[in-house]
């Protein structure tokens, strides 16, 4: 069984992002980029399933600029067998990515698609659900445990009141949560091996997908700075400030 794992190149989670001076977006010039942490968990889970013998091949996929090849090489260093890059210089929105992944699902016919529940740059939490809808596949989101057996996958997922266990028929789409696993450390020998693994490159047109934007970003701005807190003498003073200064009551 094949497992398809989409990964995204994002600003490293340790970097403090800055808004461009013209308010058109986030400044990523000379900023460290890395794999989206939730996607790293997805790759780790796919590799563990292969090590258990229930998966035969792990395919990493990324959509974006040519530098995404570095992210795919990292995925192959973790353990992915090969990689596919859908190269596109334009900004890709979740629906466009889902359509590209749908085309690759039709092409590769994987038994399972595992991806991060969201990307830490835009926090949309949409691509996995959109892919499942477009491909007509069952889905389980926010997975904290995954078990594959007898042509089905059992997924434990976190919900507001605790946890929920779902059983899906394969093929299926799963999105990963933080508690699913802890990704392994990438060693130098595996980094060297990853350089020899196959990495295919396609264009959106090769897959017959229109990736034009449906949403226009009007302005990006930083949140207003919070003022320092103050102490009040009594409840009456607190109510007065909430009513007359903060104007929240």
PDB file of C-alpha atoms in Angstrom:
ATOM      1  CA  UNK A   1       0.000   0.000   0.000  1.00  0.00           C
ATOM      2  CA  UNK A   2       1.207   3.490  -0.882  1.00  0.00           C
ATOM      3  CA  UNK A   3       0.952   6.419   1.504  1.00  0.00           C
ATOM      4  CA  UNK A   4       0.902   9.960   0.131  1.00  0.00           C
ATOM      5  CA  UNK A   5       2.172  12.644   2.534  1.00  0.00           C
ATOM      6  CA  UNK A   6       1.827  16.317   1.529  1.00  0.00           C
ATOM      7  CA  UNK A   7       4.385  18.622   3.195  1.00  0.00           C
ATOM      8  CA  UNK A   8       4.584  22.411   3.198  1.00  0.00           C
ATOM      9  CA  UNK A   9       7.566  24.761   3.327  1.00  0.00           C
ATOM     10  CA  UNK A  10       6.897  27.423   5.960  1.00  0.00           C
ATOM     11  CA  UNK A  11       8.766  30.016   8.014  1.00  0.00           C
ATOM     12  CA  UNK A  12      10.559  28.165  10.820  1.00  0.00           C
ATOM     13  CA  UNK A  13       8.521  28.140  14.036  1.00  0.00           C
ATOM     14  CA  UNK A  14      11.412  29.743  15.968  1.00  0.00           C
ATOM     15  CA  UNK A  15      11.411  32.829  13.726  1.00  0.00           C
ATOM     16  CA  UNK A  16       9.452  35.944  14.681  1.00  0.00           C
ATOM     17  CA  UNK A  17       7.607  36.955  11.523  1.00  0.00           C
ATOM     18  CA  UNK A  18       7.485  40.546  10.318  1.00  0.00           C
ATOM     19  CA  UNK A  19       4.857  42.236   8.192  1.00  0.00           C
ATOM     20  CA  UNK A  20       6.060  43.980   5.017  1.00  0.00           C
ATOM     21  CA  UNK A  21       6.152  47.760   5.197  1.00  0.00           C
ATOM     22  CA  UNK A  22       3.502  48.061   2.454  1.00  0.00           C
ATOM     23  CA  UNK A  23       1.131  45.674   4.280  1.00  0.00           C
ATOM     24  CA  UNK A  24       0.903  43.204   1.392  1.00  0.00           C
ATOM     25  CA  UNK A  25       2.075  40.164   3.344  1.00  0.00           C
ATOM     26  CA  UNK A  26       4.740  38.642   5.566  1.00  0.00           C
ATOM     27  CA  UNK A  27       8.410  39.329   4.875  1.00  0.00           C
ATOM     28  CA  UNK A  28      10.202  36.020   4.177  1.00  0.00           C
ATOM     29  CA  UNK A  29      13.387  37.477   2.633  1.00  0.00           C
ATOM     30  CA  UNK A  30      16.478  35.912   4.272  1.00  0.00           C
ATOM     31  CA  UNK A  31      14.261  34.078   6.763  1.00  0.00           C
ATOM     32  CA  UNK A  32      14.904  30.474   7.797  1.00  0.00           C
ATOM     33  CA  UNK A  33      12.354  28.115   6.240  1.00  0.00           C
ATOM     34  CA  UNK A  34      11.561  24.567   7.317  1.00  0.00           C
ATOM     35  CA  UNK A  35       8.947  21.831   7.059  1.00  0.00           C
ATOM     36  CA  UNK A  36       5.599  22.523   8.676  1.00  0.00           C
ATOM     37  CA  UNK A  37       5.772  20.724  12.084  1.00  0.00           C
ATOM     38  CA  UNK A  38       2.397  18.987  11.629  1.00  0.00           C
ATOM     39  CA  UNK A  39       3.561  17.634   8.249  1.00  0.00           C
ATOM     40  CA  UNK A  40       6.754  16.363   9.868  1.00  0.00           C
ATOM     41  CA  UNK A  41       4.546  14.347  12.236  1.00  0.00           C
ATOM     42  CA  UNK A  42       2.647  13.016   9.193  1.00  0.00           C
ATOM     43  CA  UNK A  43       5.876  11.841   7.521  1.00  0.00           C
ATOM     44  CA  UNK A  44       7.011  10.186  10.741  1.00  0.00           C
ATOM     45  CA  UNK A  45       3.703   8.322  11.083  1.00  0.00           C
ATOM     46  CA  UNK A  46       3.844   7.113   7.467  1.00  0.00           C
ATOM     47  CA  UNK A  47       7.413   5.848   7.956  1.00  0.00           C
ATOM     48  CA  UNK A  48       6.388   4.047  11.156  1.00  0.00           C
ATOM     49  CA  UNK A  49       3.553   2.331   9.294  1.00  0.00           C
ATOM     50  CA  UNK A  50       6.034   1.167   6.664  1.00  0.00           C
ATOM     51  CA  UNK A  51       8.359  -0.126   9.384  1.00  0.00           C
ATOM     52  CA  UNK A  52       5.427  -2.132  10.800  1.00  0.00           C
ATOM     53  CA  UNK A  53       4.960  -3.753   7.387  1.00  0.00           C
ATOM     54  CA  UNK A  54       1.482  -2.390   6.624  1.00  0.00           C
ATOM     55  CA  UNK A  55       2.795   0.159   4.083  1.00  0.00           C
ATOM     56  CA  UNK A  56       5.127  -0.538   1.169  1.00  0.00           C
ATOM     57  CA  UNK A  57       5.926   2.977  -0.106  1.00  0.00           C
ATOM     58  CA  UNK A  58       5.873   6.496   1.334  1.00  0.00           C
ATOM     59  CA  UNK A  59       5.599   9.346  -1.189  1.00  0.00           C
ATOM     60  CA  UNK A  60       6.201  12.934  -0.053  1.00  0.00           C
ATOM     61  CA  UNK A  61       4.502  15.710  -2.021  1.00  0.00           C
ATOM     62  CA  UNK A  62       4.919  19.485  -1.925  1.00  0.00           C
ATOM     63  CA  UNK A  63       3.331  22.304  -3.897  1.00  0.00           C
ATOM     64  CA  UNK A  64       5.120  25.626  -4.296  1.00  0.00           C
ATOM     65  CA  UNK A  65       8.367  27.235  -5.369  1.00  0.00           C
ATOM     66  CA  UNK A  66      11.465  25.311  -6.441  1.00  0.00           C
ATOM     67  CA  UNK A  67      12.999  25.699  -2.957  1.00  0.00           C
ATOM     68  CA  UNK A  68      10.379  23.213  -1.733  1.00  0.00           C
ATOM     69  CA  UNK A  69      12.801  20.564  -3.003  1.00  0.00           C
ATOM     70  CA  UNK A  70      14.797  21.150   0.201  1.00  0.00           C
ATOM     71  CA  UNK A  71      11.701  20.336   2.256  1.00  0.00           C
ATOM     72  CA  UNK A  72      11.116  17.185   0.223  1.00  0.00           C
ATOM     73  CA  UNK A  73      14.733  16.112   0.718  1.00  0.00           C
ATOM     74  CA  UNK A  74      14.177  16.474   4.463  1.00  0.00           C
ATOM     75  CA  UNK A  75      11.071  14.291   4.164  1.00  0.00           C
ATOM     76  CA  UNK A  76      13.118  11.661   2.323  1.00  0.00           C
ATOM     77  CA  UNK A  77      15.829  11.897   4.985  1.00  0.00           C
ATOM     78  CA  UNK A  78      13.166  11.089   7.599  1.00  0.00           C
ATOM     79  CA  UNK A  79      12.239   8.052   5.544  1.00  0.00           C
ATOM     80  CA  UNK A  80      10.029   8.840   2.539  1.00  0.00           C
ATOM     81  CA  UNK A  81      10.906   6.632  -0.454  1.00  0.00           C
ATOM     82  CA  UNK A  82      10.448   9.249  -3.179  1.00  0.00           C
ATOM     83  CA  UNK A  83       9.045  12.730  -3.664  1.00  0.00           C
ATOM     84  CA  UNK A  84       6.940  14.805  -6.041  1.00  0.00           C
ATOM     85  CA  UNK A  85       7.091  18.593  -6.389  1.00  0.00           C
ATOM     86  CA  UNK A  86       4.314  20.511  -8.106  1.00  0.00           C
ATOM     87  CA  UNK A  87       6.279  23.639  -8.918  1.00  0.00           C
ATOM     88  CA  UNK A  88       4.374  26.920  -8.972  1.00  0.00           C
ATOM     89  CA  UNK A  89       5.649  30.446  -8.341  1.00  0.00           C
ATOM     90  CA  UNK A  90       2.180  31.823  -7.550  1.00  0.00           C
ATOM     91  CA  UNK A  91       0.768  31.884  -4.033  1.00  0.00           C
ATOM     92  CA  UNK A  92      -1.288  28.724  -3.581  1.00  0.00           C
ATOM     93  CA  UNK A  93      -4.479  28.809  -1.556  1.00  0.00           C
ATOM     94  CA  UNK A  94      -5.919  25.714   0.194  1.00  0.00           C
ATOM     95  CA  UNK A  95      -8.437  24.912  -2.555  1.00  0.00           C
ATOM     96  CA  UNK A  96      -5.733  25.032  -5.239  1.00  0.00           C
ATOM     97  CA  UNK A  97      -3.475  22.744  -3.178  1.00  0.00           C
ATOM     98  CA  UNK A  98      -6.359  20.340  -2.592  1.00  0.00           C
ATOM     99  CA  UNK A  99      -7.041  20.197  -6.349  1.00  0.00           C
ATOM    100  CA  UNK A 100      -3.368  19.483  -7.075  1.00  0.00           C
ATOM    101  CA  UNK A 101      -3.315  16.744  -4.444  1.00  0.00           C
ATOM    102  CA  UNK A 102      -6.531  15.281  -5.884  1.00  0.00           C
ATOM    103  CA  UNK A 103      -4.810  15.025  -9.279  1.00  0.00           C
ATOM    104  CA  UNK A 104      -1.841  13.263  -7.665  1.00  0.00           C
ATOM    105  CA  UNK A 105      -4.160  10.907  -5.768  1.00  0.00           C
ATOM    106  CA  UNK A 106      -5.754   9.949  -9.093  1.00  0.00           C
ATOM    107  CA  UNK A 107      -2.296   9.413 -10.577  1.00  0.00           C
ATOM    108  CA  UNK A 108      -0.639   7.481  -7.731  1.00  0.00           C
ATOM    109  CA  UNK A 109      -3.708   5.704  -6.268  1.00  0.00           C
ATOM    110  CA  UNK A 110      -2.445   5.680  -2.647  1.00  0.00           C
ATOM    111  CA  UNK A 111      -4.238   3.642   0.003  1.00  0.00           C
ATOM    112  CA  UNK A 112      -3.803   6.393   2.591  1.00  0.00           C
ATOM    113  CA  UNK A 113      -3.166  10.142   2.575  1.00  0.00           C
ATOM    114  CA  UNK A 114      -1.674  11.578   5.777  1.00  0.00           C
ATOM    115  CA  UNK A 115      -1.094  15.312   6.174  1.00  0.00           C
ATOM    116  CA  UNK A 116      -0.743  17.865   8.951  1.00  0.00           C
ATOM    117  CA  UNK A 117      -3.990  19.273  10.314  1.00  0.00           C
ATOM    118  CA  UNK A 118      -2.846  22.809   9.461  1.00  0.00           C
ATOM    119  CA  UNK A 119       0.156  24.883   8.424  1.00  0.00           C
ATOM    120  CA  UNK A 120       1.682  27.213  11.003  1.00  0.00           C
ATOM    121  CA  UNK A 121       1.940  30.106   8.538  1.00  0.00           C
ATOM    122  CA  UNK A 122      -1.716  30.590   7.576  1.00  0.00           C
ATOM    123  CA  UNK A 123      -3.482  28.285  10.095  1.00  0.00           C
ATOM    124  CA  UNK A 124      -6.295  27.609   7.616  1.00  0.00           C
ATOM    125  CA  UNK A 125      -6.909  23.958   8.578  1.00  0.00           C
ATOM    126  CA  UNK A 126      -8.686  23.391   5.252  1.00  0.00           C
ATOM    127  CA  UNK A 127      -6.563  21.399   2.791  1.00  0.00           C
ATOM    128  CA  UNK A 128      -7.127  17.913   4.234  1.00  0.00           C
ATOM    129  CA  UNK A 129     -10.889  18.354   4.449  1.00  0.00           C
ATOM    130  CA  UNK A 130     -11.085  19.843   0.940  1.00  0.00           C
ATOM    131  CA  UNK A 131      -9.012  16.982  -0.482  1.00  0.00           C
ATOM    132  CA  UNK A 132     -11.296  14.385   1.125  1.00  0.00           C
ATOM    133  CA  UNK A 133     -14.356  16.130  -0.328  1.00  0.00           C
ATOM    134  CA  UNK A 134     -12.875  16.452  -3.832  1.00  0.00           C
ATOM    135  CA  UNK A 135     -11.659  12.845  -3.894  1.00  0.00           C
ATOM    136  CA  UNK A 136     -14.801  11.447  -2.272  1.00  0.00           C
ATOM    137  CA  UNK A 137     -12.780   9.754   0.485  1.00  0.00           C
ATOM    138  CA  UNK A 138     -13.562   9.208   4.179  1.00  0.00           C
ATOM    139  CA  UNK A 139     -11.608  11.453   6.523  1.00  0.00           C
ATOM    140  CA  UNK A 140     -10.447  11.604  10.141  1.00  0.00           C
ATOM    141  CA  UNK A 141      -8.995  14.880  11.417  1.00  0.00           C
ATOM    142  CA  UNK A 142      -6.782  15.731  14.427  1.00  0.00           C
ATOM    143  CA  UNK A 143      -5.517  12.152  14.756  1.00  0.00           C
ATOM    144  CA  UNK A 144      -3.662  11.235  17.967  1.00  0.00           C
ATOM    145  CA  UNK A 145      -3.396   7.492  17.140  1.00  0.00           C
ATOM    146  CA  UNK A 146      -3.508   5.570  13.841  1.00  0.00           C
ATOM    147  CA  UNK A 147      -3.848   1.788  13.400  1.00  0.00           C
ATOM    148  CA  UNK A 148      -4.085   0.089   9.989  1.00  0.00           C
ATOM    149  CA  UNK A 149      -5.319  -3.499   9.642  1.00  0.00           C
ATOM    150  CA  UNK A 150      -7.498  -5.638   7.361  1.00  0.00           C
ATOM    151  CA  UNK A 151      -8.101  -2.923   4.781  1.00  0.00           C
ATOM    152  CA  UNK A 152      -9.337  -0.441   7.379  1.00  0.00           C
ATOM    153  CA  UNK A 153      -7.800   2.291   9.498  1.00  0.00           C
ATOM    154  CA  UNK A 154      -8.763   3.026  13.094  1.00  0.00           C
ATOM    155  CA  UNK A 155      -8.129   6.626  14.121  1.00  0.00           C
ATOM    156  CA  UNK A 156      -8.309   8.065  17.613  1.00  0.00           C
ATOM    157  CA  UNK A 157      -8.918  11.801  17.447  1.00  0.00           C
ATOM    158  CA  UNK A 158      -9.182  14.552  20.006  1.00  0.00           C
ATOM    159  CA  UNK A 159     -12.484  16.368  20.492  1.00  0.00           C
ATOM    160  CA  UNK A 160     -13.643  19.004  22.969  1.00  0.00           C
ATOM    161  CA  UNK A 161     -15.045  16.457  25.411  1.00  0.00           C
ATOM    162  CA  UNK A 162     -12.117  13.996  25.276  1.00  0.00           C
ATOM    163  CA  UNK A 163     -11.374  11.555  22.463  1.00  0.00           C
ATOM    164  CA  UNK A 164     -13.253   9.754  19.698  1.00  0.00           C
ATOM    165  CA  UNK A 165     -12.348   6.616  17.752  1.00  0.00           C
ATOM    166  CA  UNK A 166     -13.328   6.256  14.093  1.00  0.00           C
ATOM    167  CA  UNK A 167     -12.931   3.307  11.738  1.00  0.00           C
ATOM    168  CA  UNK A 168     -12.544   4.177   8.061  1.00  0.00           C
ATOM    169  CA  UNK A 169     -12.387   2.039   4.955  1.00  0.00           C
ATOM    170  CA  UNK A 170      -9.321   2.575   2.773  1.00  0.00           C
ATOM    171  CA  UNK A 171      -8.375   4.690   0.891  1.00  0.00           C
ATOM    172  CA  UNK A 172      -8.838   7.534   3.373  1.00  0.00           C
ATOM    173  CA  UNK A 173      -7.526  10.952   4.389  1.00  0.00           C
ATOM    174  CA  UNK A 174      -6.044  11.558   7.854  1.00  0.00           C
ATOM    175  CA  UNK A 175      -4.816  14.840   9.332  1.00  0.00           C
ATOM    176  CA  UNK A 176      -2.349  14.696  12.226  1.00  0.00           C
ATOM    177  CA  UNK A 177      -2.340  16.362  15.616  1.00  0.00           C
ATOM    178  CA  UNK A 178       0.675  17.068  17.840  1.00  0.00           C
ATOM    179  CA  UNK A 179       0.163  14.065  20.126  1.00  0.00           C
ATOM    180  CA  UNK A 180       0.340  11.477  17.329  1.00  0.00           C
ATOM    181  CA  UNK A 181       4.114  11.000  17.597  1.00  0.00           C
ATOM    182  CA  UNK A 182       7.471  12.706  18.004  1.00  0.00           C
ATOM    183  CA  UNK A 183       9.424  12.912  14.713  1.00  0.00           C
ATOM    184  CA  UNK A 184      12.836  11.274  14.684  1.00  0.00           C
ATOM    185  CA  UNK A 185      16.105  13.180  14.463  1.00  0.00           C
ATOM    186  CA  UNK A 186      17.426  13.358  10.906  1.00  0.00           C
ATOM    187  CA  UNK A 187      20.930  11.875  10.741  1.00  0.00           C
ATOM    188  CA  UNK A 188      23.695  12.857   8.312  1.00  0.00           C
ATOM    189  CA  UNK A 189      23.814   9.415   6.593  1.00  0.00           C
ATOM    190  CA  UNK A 190      20.072   9.650   5.896  1.00  0.00           C
ATOM    191  CA  UNK A 191      20.504  13.182   4.529  1.00  0.00           C
ATOM    192  CA  UNK A 192      23.129  11.838   2.110  1.00  0.00           C
ATOM    193  CA  UNK A 193      20.871   8.924   1.101  1.00  0.00           C
ATOM    194  CA  UNK A 194      17.999  11.348   0.462  1.00  0.00           C
ATOM    195  CA  UNK A 195      20.047  13.104  -2.229  1.00  0.00           C
ATOM    196  CA  UNK A 196      19.972   9.910  -4.312  1.00  0.00           C
ATOM    197  CA  UNK A 197      16.229   9.297  -4.024  1.00  0.00           C
ATOM    198  CA  UNK A 198      13.840  10.140  -6.871  1.00  0.00           C
ATOM    199  CA  UNK A 199      12.255  13.592  -6.939  1.00  0.00           C
ATOM    200  CA  UNK A 200       9.801  14.243  -9.777  1.00  0.00           C
ATOM    201  CA  UNK A 201       8.777  17.770 -10.767  1.00  0.00           C
ATOM    202  CA  UNK A 202       5.450  18.700 -12.356  1.00  0.00           C
ATOM    203  CA  UNK A 203       3.695  21.939 -13.216  1.00  0.00           C
ATOM    204  CA  UNK A 204       0.016  22.538 -12.354  1.00  0.00           C
ATOM    205  CA  UNK A 205      -0.725  22.504 -16.096  1.00  0.00           C
ATOM    206  CA  UNK A 206       0.753  18.985 -16.346  1.00  0.00           C
ATOM    207  CA  UNK A 207      -1.928  17.854 -13.904  1.00  0.00           C
ATOM    208  CA  UNK A 208      -4.679  19.864 -15.606  1.00  0.00           C
ATOM    209  CA  UNK A 209      -5.324  22.032 -12.552  1.00  0.00           C
ATOM    210  CA  UNK A 210      -6.169  25.753 -12.479  1.00  0.00           C
ATOM    211  CA  UNK A 211      -4.471  27.292  -9.422  1.00  0.00           C
ATOM    212  CA  UNK A 212      -5.594  30.888  -9.912  1.00  0.00           C
ATOM    213  CA  UNK A 213      -6.499  32.675  -6.675  1.00  0.00           C
ATOM    214  CA  UNK A 214     -10.121  32.956  -5.568  1.00  0.00           C
ATOM    215  CA  UNK A 215      -9.321  35.151  -2.573  1.00  0.00           C
ATOM    216  CA  UNK A 216      -7.516  38.488  -2.559  1.00  0.00           C
ATOM    217  CA  UNK A 217      -5.559  39.668   0.480  1.00  0.00           C
ATOM    218  CA  UNK A 218      -6.423  43.310   1.060  1.00  0.00           C
ATOM    219  CA  UNK A 219      -4.056  44.092   3.908  1.00  0.00           C
ATOM    220  CA  UNK A 220      -1.811  42.380   6.430  1.00  0.00           C
ATOM    221  CA  UNK A 221      -1.038  44.118   9.729  1.00  0.00           C
ATOM    222  CA  UNK A 222       0.442  43.252  13.093  1.00  0.00           C
ATOM    223  CA  UNK A 223      -1.909  43.043  16.088  1.00  0.00           C
ATOM    224  CA  UNK A 224      -2.004  46.222  18.206  1.00  0.00           C
ATOM    225  CA  UNK A 225       0.411  46.290  21.112  1.00  0.00           C
ATOM    226  CA  UNK A 226      -1.147  45.567  24.461  1.00  0.00           C
ATOM    227  CA  UNK A 227      -0.882  48.194  27.167  1.00  0.00           C
ATOM    228  CA  UNK A 228       0.616  47.460  30.557  1.00  0.00           C
ATOM    229  CA  UNK A 229      -1.692  46.253  33.303  1.00  0.00           C
ATOM    230  CA  UNK A 230      -2.531  48.364  36.341  1.00  0.00           C
ATOM    231  CA  UNK A 231      -3.666  47.718  39.897  1.00  0.00           C
ATOM    232  CA  UNK A 232      -6.881  49.178  41.273  1.00  0.00           C
ATOM    233  CA  UNK A 233      -7.771  49.893  44.883  1.00  0.00           C
ATOM    234  CA  UNK A 234     -11.158  48.178  44.971  1.00  0.00           C
ATOM    235  CA  UNK A 235     -14.021  46.698  42.941  1.00  0.00           C
ATOM    236  CA  UNK A 236     -15.646  50.090  42.441  1.00  0.00           C
ATOM    237  CA  UNK A 237     -12.494  51.440  40.793  1.00  0.00           C
ATOM    238  CA  UNK A 238     -12.277  48.334  38.586  1.00  0.00           C
ATOM    239  CA  UNK A 239     -15.880  48.730  37.413  1.00  0.00           C
ATOM    240  CA  UNK A 240     -15.301  52.430  36.757  1.00  0.00           C
ATOM    241  CA  UNK A 241     -12.268  51.756  34.545  1.00  0.00           C
ATOM    242  CA  UNK A 242     -13.993  48.909  32.670  1.00  0.00           C
ATOM    243  CA  UNK A 243     -16.970  51.157  32.002  1.00  0.00           C
ATOM    244  CA  UNK A 244     -15.337  54.534  31.275  1.00  0.00           C
ATOM    245  CA  UNK A 245     -11.839  53.687  29.959  1.00  0.00           C
ATOM    246  CA  UNK A 246     -12.000  50.213  28.459  1.00  0.00           C
ATOM    247  CA  UNK A 247     -15.691  50.632  27.572  1.00  0.00           C
ATOM    248  CA  UNK A 248     -16.328  46.905  27.767  1.00  0.00           C
ATOM    249  CA  UNK A 249     -19.335  47.125  30.094  1.00  0.00           C
TER     250      UNK A 249
END
